Short mmCIF file of C-alpha atoms in Angstrom, two decimals:
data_model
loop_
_atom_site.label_atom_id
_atom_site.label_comp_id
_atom_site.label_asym_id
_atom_site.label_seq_id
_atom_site.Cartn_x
_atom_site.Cartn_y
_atom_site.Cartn_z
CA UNK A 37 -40.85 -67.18 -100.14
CA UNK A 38 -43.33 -66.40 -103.10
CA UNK A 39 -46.37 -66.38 -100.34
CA UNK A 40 -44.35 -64.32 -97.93
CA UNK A 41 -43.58 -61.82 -101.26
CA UNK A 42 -47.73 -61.96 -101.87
CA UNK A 43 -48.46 -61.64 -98.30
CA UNK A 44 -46.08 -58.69 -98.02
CA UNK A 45 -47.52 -56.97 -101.24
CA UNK A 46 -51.08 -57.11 -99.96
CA UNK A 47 -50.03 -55.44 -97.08
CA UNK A 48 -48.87 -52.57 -98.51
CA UNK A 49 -51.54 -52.49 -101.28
CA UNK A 50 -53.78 -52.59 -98.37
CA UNK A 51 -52.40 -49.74 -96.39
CA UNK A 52 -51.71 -47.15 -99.08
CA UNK A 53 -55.34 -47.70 -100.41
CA UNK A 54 -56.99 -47.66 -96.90
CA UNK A 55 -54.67 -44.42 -96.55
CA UNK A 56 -55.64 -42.64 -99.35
CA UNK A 57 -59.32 -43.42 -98.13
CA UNK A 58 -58.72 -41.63 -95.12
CA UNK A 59 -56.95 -39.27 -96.64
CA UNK A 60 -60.02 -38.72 -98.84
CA UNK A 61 -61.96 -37.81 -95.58
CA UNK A 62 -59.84 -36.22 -93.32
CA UNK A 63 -59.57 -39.26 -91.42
CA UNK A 64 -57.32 -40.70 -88.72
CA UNK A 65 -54.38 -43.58 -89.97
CA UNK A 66 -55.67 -45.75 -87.55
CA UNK A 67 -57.99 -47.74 -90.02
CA UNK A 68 -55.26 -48.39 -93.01
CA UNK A 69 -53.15 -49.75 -90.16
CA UNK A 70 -56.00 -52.34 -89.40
CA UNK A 71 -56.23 -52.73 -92.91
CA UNK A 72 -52.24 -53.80 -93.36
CA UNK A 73 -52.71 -56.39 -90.31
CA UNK A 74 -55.67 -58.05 -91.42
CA UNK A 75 -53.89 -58.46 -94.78
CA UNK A 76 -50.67 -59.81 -92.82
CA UNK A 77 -52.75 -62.10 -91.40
CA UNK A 78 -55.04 -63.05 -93.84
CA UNK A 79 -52.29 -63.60 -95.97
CA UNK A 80 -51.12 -66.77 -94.19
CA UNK A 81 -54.14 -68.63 -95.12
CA UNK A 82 -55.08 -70.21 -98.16
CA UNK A 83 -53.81 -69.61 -101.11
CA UNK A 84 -57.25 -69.06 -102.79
CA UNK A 85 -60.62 -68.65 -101.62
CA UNK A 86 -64.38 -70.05 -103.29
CA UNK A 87 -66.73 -67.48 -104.25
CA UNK A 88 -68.59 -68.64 -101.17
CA UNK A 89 -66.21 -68.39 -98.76
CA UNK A 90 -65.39 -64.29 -100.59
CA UNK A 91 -69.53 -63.85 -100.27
CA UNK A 92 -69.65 -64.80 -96.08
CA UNK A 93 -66.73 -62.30 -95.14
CA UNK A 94 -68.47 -59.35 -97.54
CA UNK A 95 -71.48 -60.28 -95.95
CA UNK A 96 -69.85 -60.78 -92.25
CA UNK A 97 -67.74 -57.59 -92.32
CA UNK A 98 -70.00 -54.78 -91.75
CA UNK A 99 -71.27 -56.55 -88.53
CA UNK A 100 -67.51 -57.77 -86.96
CA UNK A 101 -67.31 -53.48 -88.02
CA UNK A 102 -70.41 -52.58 -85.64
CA UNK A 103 -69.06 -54.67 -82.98
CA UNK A 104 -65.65 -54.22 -83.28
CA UNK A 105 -66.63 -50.18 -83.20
CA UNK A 106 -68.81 -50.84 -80.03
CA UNK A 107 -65.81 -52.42 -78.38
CA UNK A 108 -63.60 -49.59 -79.00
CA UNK A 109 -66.41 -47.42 -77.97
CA UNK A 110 -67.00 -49.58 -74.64
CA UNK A 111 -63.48 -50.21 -74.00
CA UNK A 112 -63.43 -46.17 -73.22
CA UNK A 113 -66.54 -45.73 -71.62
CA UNK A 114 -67.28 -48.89 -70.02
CA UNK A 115 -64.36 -51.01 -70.22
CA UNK A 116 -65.68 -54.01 -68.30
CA UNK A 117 -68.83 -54.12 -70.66
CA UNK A 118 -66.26 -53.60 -73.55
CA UNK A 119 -64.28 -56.48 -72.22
CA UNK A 120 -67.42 -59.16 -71.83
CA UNK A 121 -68.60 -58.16 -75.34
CA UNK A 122 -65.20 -59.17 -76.73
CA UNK A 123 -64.88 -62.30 -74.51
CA UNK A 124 -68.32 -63.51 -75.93
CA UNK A 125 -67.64 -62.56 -79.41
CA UNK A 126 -64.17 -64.35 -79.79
CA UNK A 127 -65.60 -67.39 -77.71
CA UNK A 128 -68.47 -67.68 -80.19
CA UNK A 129 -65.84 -67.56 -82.95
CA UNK A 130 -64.06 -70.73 -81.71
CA UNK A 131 -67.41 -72.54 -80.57
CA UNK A 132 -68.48 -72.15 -84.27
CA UNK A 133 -65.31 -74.26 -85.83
CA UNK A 134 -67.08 -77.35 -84.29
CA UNK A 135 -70.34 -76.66 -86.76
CA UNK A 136 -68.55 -76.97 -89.97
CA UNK A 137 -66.41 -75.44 -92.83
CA UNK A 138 -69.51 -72.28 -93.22
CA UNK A 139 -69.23 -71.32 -89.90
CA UNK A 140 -65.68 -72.07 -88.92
CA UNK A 141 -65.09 -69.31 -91.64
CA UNK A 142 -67.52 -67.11 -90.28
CA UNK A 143 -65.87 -67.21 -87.04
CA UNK A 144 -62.57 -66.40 -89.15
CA UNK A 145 -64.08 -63.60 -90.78
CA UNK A 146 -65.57 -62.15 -86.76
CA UNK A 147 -62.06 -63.16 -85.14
CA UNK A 148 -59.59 -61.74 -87.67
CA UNK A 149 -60.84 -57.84 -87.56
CA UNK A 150 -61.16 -58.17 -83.50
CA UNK A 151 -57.58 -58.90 -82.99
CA UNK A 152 -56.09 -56.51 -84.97
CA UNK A 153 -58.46 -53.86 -83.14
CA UNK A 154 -56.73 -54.77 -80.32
CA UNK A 155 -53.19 -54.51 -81.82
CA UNK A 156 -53.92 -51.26 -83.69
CA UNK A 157 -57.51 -50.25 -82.96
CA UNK A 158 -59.71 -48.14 -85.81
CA UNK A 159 -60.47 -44.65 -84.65
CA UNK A 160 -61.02 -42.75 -87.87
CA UNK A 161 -62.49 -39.69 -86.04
CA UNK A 162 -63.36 -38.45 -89.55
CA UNK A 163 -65.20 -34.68 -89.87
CA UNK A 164 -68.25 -36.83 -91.53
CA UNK A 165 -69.73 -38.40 -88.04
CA UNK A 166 -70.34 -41.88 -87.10
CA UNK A 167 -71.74 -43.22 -90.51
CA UNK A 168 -68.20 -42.12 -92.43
CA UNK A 169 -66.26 -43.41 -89.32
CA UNK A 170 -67.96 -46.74 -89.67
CA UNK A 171 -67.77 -46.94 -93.75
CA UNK A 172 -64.20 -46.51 -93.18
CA UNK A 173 -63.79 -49.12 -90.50
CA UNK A 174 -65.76 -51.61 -93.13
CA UNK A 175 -63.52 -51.20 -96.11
CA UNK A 176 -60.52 -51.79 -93.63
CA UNK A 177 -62.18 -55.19 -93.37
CA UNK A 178 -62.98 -55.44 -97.13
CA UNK A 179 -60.16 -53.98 -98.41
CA UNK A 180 -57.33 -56.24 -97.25
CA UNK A 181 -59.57 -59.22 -97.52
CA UNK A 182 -60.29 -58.84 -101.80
CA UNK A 183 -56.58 -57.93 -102.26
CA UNK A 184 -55.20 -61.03 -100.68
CA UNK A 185 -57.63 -63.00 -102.95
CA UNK A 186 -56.91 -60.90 -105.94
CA UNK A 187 -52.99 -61.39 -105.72
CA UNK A 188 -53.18 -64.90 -104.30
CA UNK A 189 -55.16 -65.86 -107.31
CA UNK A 190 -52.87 -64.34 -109.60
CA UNK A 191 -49.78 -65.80 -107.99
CA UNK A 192 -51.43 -69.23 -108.70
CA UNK A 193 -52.36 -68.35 -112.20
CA UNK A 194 -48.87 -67.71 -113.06
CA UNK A 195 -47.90 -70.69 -111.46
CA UNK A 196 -45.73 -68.93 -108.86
CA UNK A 197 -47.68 -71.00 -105.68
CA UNK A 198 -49.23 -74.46 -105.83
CA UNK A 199 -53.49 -74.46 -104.87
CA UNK A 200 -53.75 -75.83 -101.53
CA UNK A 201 -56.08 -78.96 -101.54
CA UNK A 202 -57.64 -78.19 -98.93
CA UNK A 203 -60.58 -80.50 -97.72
CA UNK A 204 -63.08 -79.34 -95.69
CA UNK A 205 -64.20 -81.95 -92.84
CA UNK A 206 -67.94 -82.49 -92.01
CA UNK A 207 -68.68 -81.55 -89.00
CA UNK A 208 -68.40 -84.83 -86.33
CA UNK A 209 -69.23 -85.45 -82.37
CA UNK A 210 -65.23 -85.07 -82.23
CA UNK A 211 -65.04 -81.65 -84.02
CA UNK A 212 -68.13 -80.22 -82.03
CA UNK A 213 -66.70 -82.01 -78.91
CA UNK A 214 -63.20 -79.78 -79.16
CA UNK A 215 -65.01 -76.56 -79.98
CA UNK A 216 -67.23 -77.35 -76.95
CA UNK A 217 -63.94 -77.41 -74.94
CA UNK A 218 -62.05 -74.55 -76.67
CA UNK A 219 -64.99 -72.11 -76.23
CA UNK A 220 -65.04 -72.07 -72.39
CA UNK A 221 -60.98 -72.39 -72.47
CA UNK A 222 -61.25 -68.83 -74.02
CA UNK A 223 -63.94 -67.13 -71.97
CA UNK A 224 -61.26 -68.18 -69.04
CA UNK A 225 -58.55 -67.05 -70.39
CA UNK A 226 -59.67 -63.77 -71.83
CA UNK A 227 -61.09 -62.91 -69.03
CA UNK A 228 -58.38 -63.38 -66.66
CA UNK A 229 -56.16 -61.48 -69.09
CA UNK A 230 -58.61 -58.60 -69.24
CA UNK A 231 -58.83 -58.67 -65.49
CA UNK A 232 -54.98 -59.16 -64.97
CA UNK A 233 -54.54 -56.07 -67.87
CA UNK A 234 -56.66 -53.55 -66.13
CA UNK A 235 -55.08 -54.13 -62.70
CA UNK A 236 -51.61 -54.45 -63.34
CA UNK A 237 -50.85 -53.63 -66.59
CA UNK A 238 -53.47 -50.67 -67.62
CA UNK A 239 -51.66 -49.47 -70.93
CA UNK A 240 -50.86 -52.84 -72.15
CA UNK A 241 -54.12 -54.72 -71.75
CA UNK A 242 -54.35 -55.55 -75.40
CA UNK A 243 -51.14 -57.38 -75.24
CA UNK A 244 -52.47 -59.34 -72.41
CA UNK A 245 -55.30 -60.51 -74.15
CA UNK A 246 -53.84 -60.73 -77.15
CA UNK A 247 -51.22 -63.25 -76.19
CA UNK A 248 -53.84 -65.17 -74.01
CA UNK A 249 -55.92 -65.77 -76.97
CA UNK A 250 -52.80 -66.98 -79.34
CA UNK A 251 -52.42 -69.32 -76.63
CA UNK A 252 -55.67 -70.42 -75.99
CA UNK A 253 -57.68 -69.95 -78.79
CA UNK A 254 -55.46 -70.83 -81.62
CA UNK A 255 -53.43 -73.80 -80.41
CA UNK A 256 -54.56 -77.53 -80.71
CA UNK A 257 -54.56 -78.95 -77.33
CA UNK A 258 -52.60 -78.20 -73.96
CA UNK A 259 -49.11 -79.38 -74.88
CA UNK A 260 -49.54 -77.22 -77.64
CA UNK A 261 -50.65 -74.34 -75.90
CA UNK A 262 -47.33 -74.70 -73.82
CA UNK A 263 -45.20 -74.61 -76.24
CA UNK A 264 -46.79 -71.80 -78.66
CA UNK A 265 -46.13 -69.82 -75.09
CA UNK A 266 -42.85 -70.12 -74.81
CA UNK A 267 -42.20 -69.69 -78.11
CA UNK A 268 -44.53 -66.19 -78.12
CA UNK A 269 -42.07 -65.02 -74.78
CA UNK A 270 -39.05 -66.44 -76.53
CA UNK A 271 -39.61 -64.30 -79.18
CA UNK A 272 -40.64 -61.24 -77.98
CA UNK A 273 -37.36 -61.15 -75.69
CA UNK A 274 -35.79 -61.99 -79.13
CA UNK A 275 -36.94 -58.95 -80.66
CA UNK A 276 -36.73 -56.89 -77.82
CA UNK A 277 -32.76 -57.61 -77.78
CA UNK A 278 -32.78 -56.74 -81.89
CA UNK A 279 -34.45 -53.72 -81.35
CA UNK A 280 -32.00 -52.32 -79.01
CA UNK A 281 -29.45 -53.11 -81.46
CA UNK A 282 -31.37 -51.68 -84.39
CA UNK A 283 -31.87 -48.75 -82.11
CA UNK A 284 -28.34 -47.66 -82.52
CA UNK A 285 -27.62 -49.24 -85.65
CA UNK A 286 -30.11 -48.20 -88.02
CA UNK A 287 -30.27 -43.99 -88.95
CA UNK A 288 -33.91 -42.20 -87.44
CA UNK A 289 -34.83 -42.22 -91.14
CA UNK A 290 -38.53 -42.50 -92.17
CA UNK A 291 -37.39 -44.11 -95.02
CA UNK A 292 -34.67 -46.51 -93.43
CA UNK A 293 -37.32 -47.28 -90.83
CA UNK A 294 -40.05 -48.33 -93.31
CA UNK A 295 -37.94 -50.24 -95.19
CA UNK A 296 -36.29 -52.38 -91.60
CA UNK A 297 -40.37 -52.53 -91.06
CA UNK A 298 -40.71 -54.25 -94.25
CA UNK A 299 -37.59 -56.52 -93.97
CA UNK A 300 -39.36 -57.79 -90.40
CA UNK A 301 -42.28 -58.46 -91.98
CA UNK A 302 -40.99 -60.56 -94.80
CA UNK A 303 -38.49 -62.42 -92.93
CA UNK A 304 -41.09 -63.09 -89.64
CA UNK A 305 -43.73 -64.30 -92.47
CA UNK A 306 -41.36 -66.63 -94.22
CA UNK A 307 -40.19 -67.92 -91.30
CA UNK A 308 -43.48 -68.32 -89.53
CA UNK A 309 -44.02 -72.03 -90.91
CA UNK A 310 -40.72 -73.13 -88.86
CA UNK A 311 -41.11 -71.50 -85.43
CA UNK A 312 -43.77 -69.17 -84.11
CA UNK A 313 -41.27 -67.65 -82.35
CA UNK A 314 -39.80 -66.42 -85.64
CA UNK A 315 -42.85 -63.95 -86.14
CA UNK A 316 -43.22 -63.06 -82.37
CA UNK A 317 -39.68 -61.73 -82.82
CA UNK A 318 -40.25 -59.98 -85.79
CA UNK A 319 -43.52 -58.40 -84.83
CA UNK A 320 -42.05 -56.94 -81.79
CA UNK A 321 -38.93 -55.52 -83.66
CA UNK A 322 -42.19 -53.85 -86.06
CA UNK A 323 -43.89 -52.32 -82.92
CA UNK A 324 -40.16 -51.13 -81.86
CA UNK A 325 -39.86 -49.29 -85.16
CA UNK A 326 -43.19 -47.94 -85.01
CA UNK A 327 -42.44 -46.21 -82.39
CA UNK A 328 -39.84 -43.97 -83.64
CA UNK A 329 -43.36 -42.39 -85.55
CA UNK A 330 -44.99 -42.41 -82.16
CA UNK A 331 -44.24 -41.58 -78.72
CA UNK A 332 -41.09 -42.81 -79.74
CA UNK A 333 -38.29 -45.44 -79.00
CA UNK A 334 -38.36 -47.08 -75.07
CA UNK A 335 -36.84 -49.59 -73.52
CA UNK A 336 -39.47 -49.72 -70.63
CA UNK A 337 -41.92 -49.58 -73.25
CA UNK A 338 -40.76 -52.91 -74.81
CA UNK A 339 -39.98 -54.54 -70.95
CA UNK A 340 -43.32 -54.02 -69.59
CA UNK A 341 -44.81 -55.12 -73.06
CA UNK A 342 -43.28 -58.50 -72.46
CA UNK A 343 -44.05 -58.55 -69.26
CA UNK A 344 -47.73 -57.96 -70.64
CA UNK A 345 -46.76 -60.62 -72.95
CA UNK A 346 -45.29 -63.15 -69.72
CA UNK A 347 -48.83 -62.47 -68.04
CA UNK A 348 -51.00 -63.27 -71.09
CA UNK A 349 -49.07 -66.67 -72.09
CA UNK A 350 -49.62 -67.93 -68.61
CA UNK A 351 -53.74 -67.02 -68.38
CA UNK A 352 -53.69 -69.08 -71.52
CA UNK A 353 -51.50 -72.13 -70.67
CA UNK A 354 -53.64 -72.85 -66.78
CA UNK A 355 -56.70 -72.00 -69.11
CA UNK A 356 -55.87 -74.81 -71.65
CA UNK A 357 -54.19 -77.31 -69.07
CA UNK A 358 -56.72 -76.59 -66.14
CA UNK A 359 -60.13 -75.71 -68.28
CA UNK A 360 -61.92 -78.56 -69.99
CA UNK A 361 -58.00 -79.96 -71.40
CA UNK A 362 -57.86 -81.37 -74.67
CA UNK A 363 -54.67 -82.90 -74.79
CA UNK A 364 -52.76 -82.94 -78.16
CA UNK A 365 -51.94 -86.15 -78.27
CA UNK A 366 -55.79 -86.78 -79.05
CA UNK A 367 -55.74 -84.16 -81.72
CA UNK A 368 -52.61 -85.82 -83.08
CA UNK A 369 -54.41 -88.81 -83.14
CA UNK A 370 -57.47 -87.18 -85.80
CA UNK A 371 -54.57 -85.55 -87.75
CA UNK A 372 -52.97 -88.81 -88.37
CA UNK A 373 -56.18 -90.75 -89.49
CA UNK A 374 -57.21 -88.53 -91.59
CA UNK A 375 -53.77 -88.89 -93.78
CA UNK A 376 -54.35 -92.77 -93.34
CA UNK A 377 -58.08 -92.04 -95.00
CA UNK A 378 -56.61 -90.56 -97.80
CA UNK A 379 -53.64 -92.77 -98.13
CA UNK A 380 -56.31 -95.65 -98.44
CA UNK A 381 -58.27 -93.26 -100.88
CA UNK A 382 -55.15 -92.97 -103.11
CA UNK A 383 -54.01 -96.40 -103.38
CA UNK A 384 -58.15 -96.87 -104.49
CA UNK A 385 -58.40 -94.44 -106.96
CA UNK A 386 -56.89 -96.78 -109.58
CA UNK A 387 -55.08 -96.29 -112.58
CA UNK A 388 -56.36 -92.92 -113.67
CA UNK A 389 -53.81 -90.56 -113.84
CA UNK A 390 -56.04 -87.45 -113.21
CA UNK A 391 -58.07 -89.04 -110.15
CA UNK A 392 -54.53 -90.47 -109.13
CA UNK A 393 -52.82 -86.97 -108.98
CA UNK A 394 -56.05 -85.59 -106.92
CA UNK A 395 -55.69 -88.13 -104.72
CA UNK A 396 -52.17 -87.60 -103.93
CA UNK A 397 -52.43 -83.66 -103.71
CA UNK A 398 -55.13 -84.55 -101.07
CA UNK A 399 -52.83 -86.96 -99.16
CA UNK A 400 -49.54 -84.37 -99.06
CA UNK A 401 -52.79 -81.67 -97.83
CA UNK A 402 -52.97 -83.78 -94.65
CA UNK A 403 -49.33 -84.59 -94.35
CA UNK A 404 -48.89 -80.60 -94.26
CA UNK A 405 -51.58 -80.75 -91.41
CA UNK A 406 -49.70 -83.03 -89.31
CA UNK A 407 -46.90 -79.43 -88.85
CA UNK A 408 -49.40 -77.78 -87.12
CA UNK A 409 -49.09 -80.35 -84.12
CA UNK A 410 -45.64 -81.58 -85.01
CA UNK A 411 -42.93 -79.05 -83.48
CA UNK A 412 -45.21 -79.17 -80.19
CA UNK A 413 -45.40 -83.06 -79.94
CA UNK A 414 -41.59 -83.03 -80.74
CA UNK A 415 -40.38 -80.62 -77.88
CA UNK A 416 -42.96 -82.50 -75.41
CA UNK A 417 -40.79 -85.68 -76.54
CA UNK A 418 -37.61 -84.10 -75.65
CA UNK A 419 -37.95 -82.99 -71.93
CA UNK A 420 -36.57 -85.69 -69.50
CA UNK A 421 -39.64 -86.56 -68.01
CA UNK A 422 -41.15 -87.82 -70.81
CA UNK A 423 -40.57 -91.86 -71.96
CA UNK A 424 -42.88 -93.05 -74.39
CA UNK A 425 -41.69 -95.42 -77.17
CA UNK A 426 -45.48 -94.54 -79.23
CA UNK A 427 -45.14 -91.01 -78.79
CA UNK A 428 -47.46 -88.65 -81.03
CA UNK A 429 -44.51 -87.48 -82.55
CA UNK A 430 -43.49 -90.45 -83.76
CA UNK A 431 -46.22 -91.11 -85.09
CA UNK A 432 -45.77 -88.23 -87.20
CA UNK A 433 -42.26 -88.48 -88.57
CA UNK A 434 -42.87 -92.00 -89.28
CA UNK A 435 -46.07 -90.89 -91.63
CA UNK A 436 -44.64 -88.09 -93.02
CA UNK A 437 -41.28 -90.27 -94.16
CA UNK A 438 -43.71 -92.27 -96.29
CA UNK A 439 -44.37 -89.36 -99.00
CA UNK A 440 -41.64 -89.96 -100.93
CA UNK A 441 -42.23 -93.25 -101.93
CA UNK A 442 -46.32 -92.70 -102.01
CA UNK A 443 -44.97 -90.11 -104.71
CA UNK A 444 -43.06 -92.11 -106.66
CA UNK A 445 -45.61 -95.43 -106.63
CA UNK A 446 -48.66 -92.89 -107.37
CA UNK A 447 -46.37 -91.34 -110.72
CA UNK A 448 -47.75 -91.36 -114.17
CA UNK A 449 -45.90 -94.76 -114.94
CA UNK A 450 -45.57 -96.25 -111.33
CA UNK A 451 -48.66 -98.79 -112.01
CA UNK A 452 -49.09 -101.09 -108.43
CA UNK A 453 -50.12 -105.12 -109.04
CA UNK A 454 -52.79 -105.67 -107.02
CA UNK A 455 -50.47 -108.01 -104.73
CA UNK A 456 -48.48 -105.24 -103.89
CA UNK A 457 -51.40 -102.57 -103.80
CA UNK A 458 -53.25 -105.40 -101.35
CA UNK A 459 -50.43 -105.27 -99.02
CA UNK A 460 -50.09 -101.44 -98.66
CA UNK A 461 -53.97 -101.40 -98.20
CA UNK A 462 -53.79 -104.01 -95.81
CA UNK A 463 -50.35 -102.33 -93.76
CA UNK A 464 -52.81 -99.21 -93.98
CA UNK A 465 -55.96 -101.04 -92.28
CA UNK A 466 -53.64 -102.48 -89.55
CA UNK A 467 -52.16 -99.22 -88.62
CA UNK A 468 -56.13 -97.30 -88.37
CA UNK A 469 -56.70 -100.38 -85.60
CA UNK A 470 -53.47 -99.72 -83.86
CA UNK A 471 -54.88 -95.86 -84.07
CA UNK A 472 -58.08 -96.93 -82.73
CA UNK A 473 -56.31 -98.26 -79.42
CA UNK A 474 -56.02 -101.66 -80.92
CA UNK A 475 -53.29 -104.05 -79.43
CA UNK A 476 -50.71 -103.12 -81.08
CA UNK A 477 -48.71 -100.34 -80.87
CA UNK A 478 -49.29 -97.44 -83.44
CA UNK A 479 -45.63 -96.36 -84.12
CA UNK A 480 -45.12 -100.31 -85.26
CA UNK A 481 -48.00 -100.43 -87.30
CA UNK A 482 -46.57 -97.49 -89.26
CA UNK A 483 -43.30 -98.67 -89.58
CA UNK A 484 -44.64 -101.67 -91.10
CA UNK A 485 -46.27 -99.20 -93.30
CA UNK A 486 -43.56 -97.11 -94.43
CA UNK A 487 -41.93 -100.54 -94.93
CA UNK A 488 -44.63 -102.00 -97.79
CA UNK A 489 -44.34 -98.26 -99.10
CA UNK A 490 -40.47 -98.18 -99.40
CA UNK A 491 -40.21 -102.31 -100.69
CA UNK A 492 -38.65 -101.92 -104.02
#
């Protein structure tokens, strides 16, 4: 709730100051609004962020701006030019996640600004020309991005959020190997959605694309990619019903509105971390209220923006199943040694309290990890067709049900004998081979596991 609260607060920060900006030249709105999603979705990412990591997206920014400027520029002119330029810039920005921490946050820092372009694109049109147009387009960037850090890193200085221990992985064969298979599962899927936008659904392209590239390009493998779809249709039909309720419910207030707006927002942010479909709802009942300061309230609108939305989800589901797959099982797999790497780290750190606690924070880091793959792996489990005693998703629960005891032998006075730290360390070994295709089944080597964790 505190991060949602944060997140929120940026948001607004972001807009008024962007606002007042444009304000300052005569501009258009259309930047601040830029500047409020990029801090909505910034917001959902670390808690804090190095000096380094502040330094690439300053120095990053102004070019996404050019580029994200000659899109919108393209996109009127020359929309199929517009539409390769984007399809090779976002593809780029997942290719580079397989090169390391540096440029996966590059890529960040390039994707971020794109997609909210297409969501709420940034025409200033100020008096001033190009040069003012573009300065304002770069402090919608800049803007959001320093205000999430500023209030993020206040939120953890008054102990209101816990840092996230975050460890960045060196980039492998497997990393580059995914990217390598992501990158072209984008270019497919963008491009069918910009081809399937233009012919079919010509004022709802960006909502084509969009959803293709949730699917696509921010899922982690094709089982994955299925379910993030249906939970991105689920809940835009979700909010689509709740708007049409609002619709009558809620007073044509500017006030009332703003304040629903920021209820959605809050409540879709919070609830993000359980179900995507939580936000999808909750965005769409957003876009429903911002229409009432538009061209106003439609029920067509909203039914032939999910069927924008239908169209999108299924370009990126055959691009991820049908395009180089990767399935999630196999990222499961790397999710699920790495927490065994630092579980063997912890119980090897000895008796120092402050190494100890490090150790730990980095372990519950990878546990966390294991939810971005979890609720997909768990639904896969569930349909009928599926019988698998070692599924991923057991593999999961069973992991994450050792914490609580990891946390209670790793406490200030929980000192292990080296019999009983041997046998974790050993129950840990045993269930990396069963990982490595040993054998022996994985989901038994784990429960064995969770067994020398829990003996009392």
């Amino acid at each position: 709730m505190v991060r949602a609260t944060v997140t929120l607060l940026a948001v607004v920060i972001s807009f008024l100051a962007e606002a007042a900006l444009c304000a300052r030249f005569d501009a258009g709105s259309g930047p601040a609004m830029t500047a409020a999603f990029l801090a909505l979705g910034l917001g959902r990412r670390a808690t804090t962020r190095s000096l380094q990591a502040t330094l690439i997206a300053i120095a990053t920014l102004p070019l996404v701006a050019i580029a994200g400027t000659a899109f919108a520029l393209l996109a009127h002119t020359e929309p199929i030019a517009g539409a390769a330029l984007y399809v090779v810039a976002m593809s780029l920005a997942v290719w580079s996640r397989g090169f390391g921490e540096r440029w996966a946050r590059i890529g960040e820092v390039v994707a971020f600004p794109l997609l909210a372009m297409l969501i709420v694109p940034a025409a200033p049109r100020a008096p001033g020309g190009t040069l003012v147009d573009l300065g304002l387009i770069i402090a919608a960037g800049i803007v959001p991005y320093v205000m999430v850090t500023l209030l993020s890193t206040v939120a953890l200085r008054l102990n209101l959020v816990h840092a996230d221990h975050h460890v960045p992985r060196p980039p492998t064969e497997r990393s580059r190997n995914i990217s390598m298979r992501m990158a072209p599962q984008v270019v497919v899927s963008l491009s069918a959605a910009f081809a399937l936008g233009m012919l079919v659904f010509p004022h709802h392209v960006a909502w084509v694309v969009l959803t293709a590239f949730i699917v696509s390009g921010a899922t982690r493998g094709r089982e994955d990619a299925a379910y993030r779809a249906l939970a991105r249709v689920a809940g835009a039909v979700g909010g689509t019903i709740a708007a049409a309720v609002l619709q009558y419910a809620v007073p044509a207030d500017a006030s009332v509105s703003w304040a629903v707006i920021l209820i959605c927002l809050f409540a879709g942010t919070a609830l993000r971390e359980f179900n995507y479909a939580y936000w999808a709802a909750a965005f769409t009942l957003v876009l429903a209220m911002l229409q009432r300061f538009g061209e106003g309230f439609s029920f067509v609108l909203l039914g032939s923006r999910i069927e924008a939305i239908i169209a999108g989800a299924i370009c990126g589901v055959l691009a991820a199943w049908f395009v180089m797959p990767i399935p999630t099982k196999l990222v499961a797999r790397r999710l699920v040694a790495d927490a065994l790497n630092a579980l063997l780290d912890l119980f090897a750190s000895g008796e120092r309290p402050r190494e100890r606690h490090h150790e730990l924070r980095i372990f519950e880091h990878r546990i966390k990890e294991l939810d971005n793959v979890g609720p997909a792996l768990a639904f896969h489990r569930r349909l009928p067709t599926v019988d698998d005693d070692d599924h991923a998703s057991e593999w999961i629960g069973l992991l994450r049900s050792t914490l609580p005891g990891v946390r209670a032998l790793t406490t200030e006075d929980g000192a292990l004998g080296e019999e009983r730290r041997a046998a974790i360390e050993r129950a840990v070994q045993l269930s990396r081979r069963a990982l490595g295709k040993g054998s022996e089944p994985v989901a038994m080597a784990l429960r064995r596991l969770k067994a020398s964790v829990d003996e009392r």
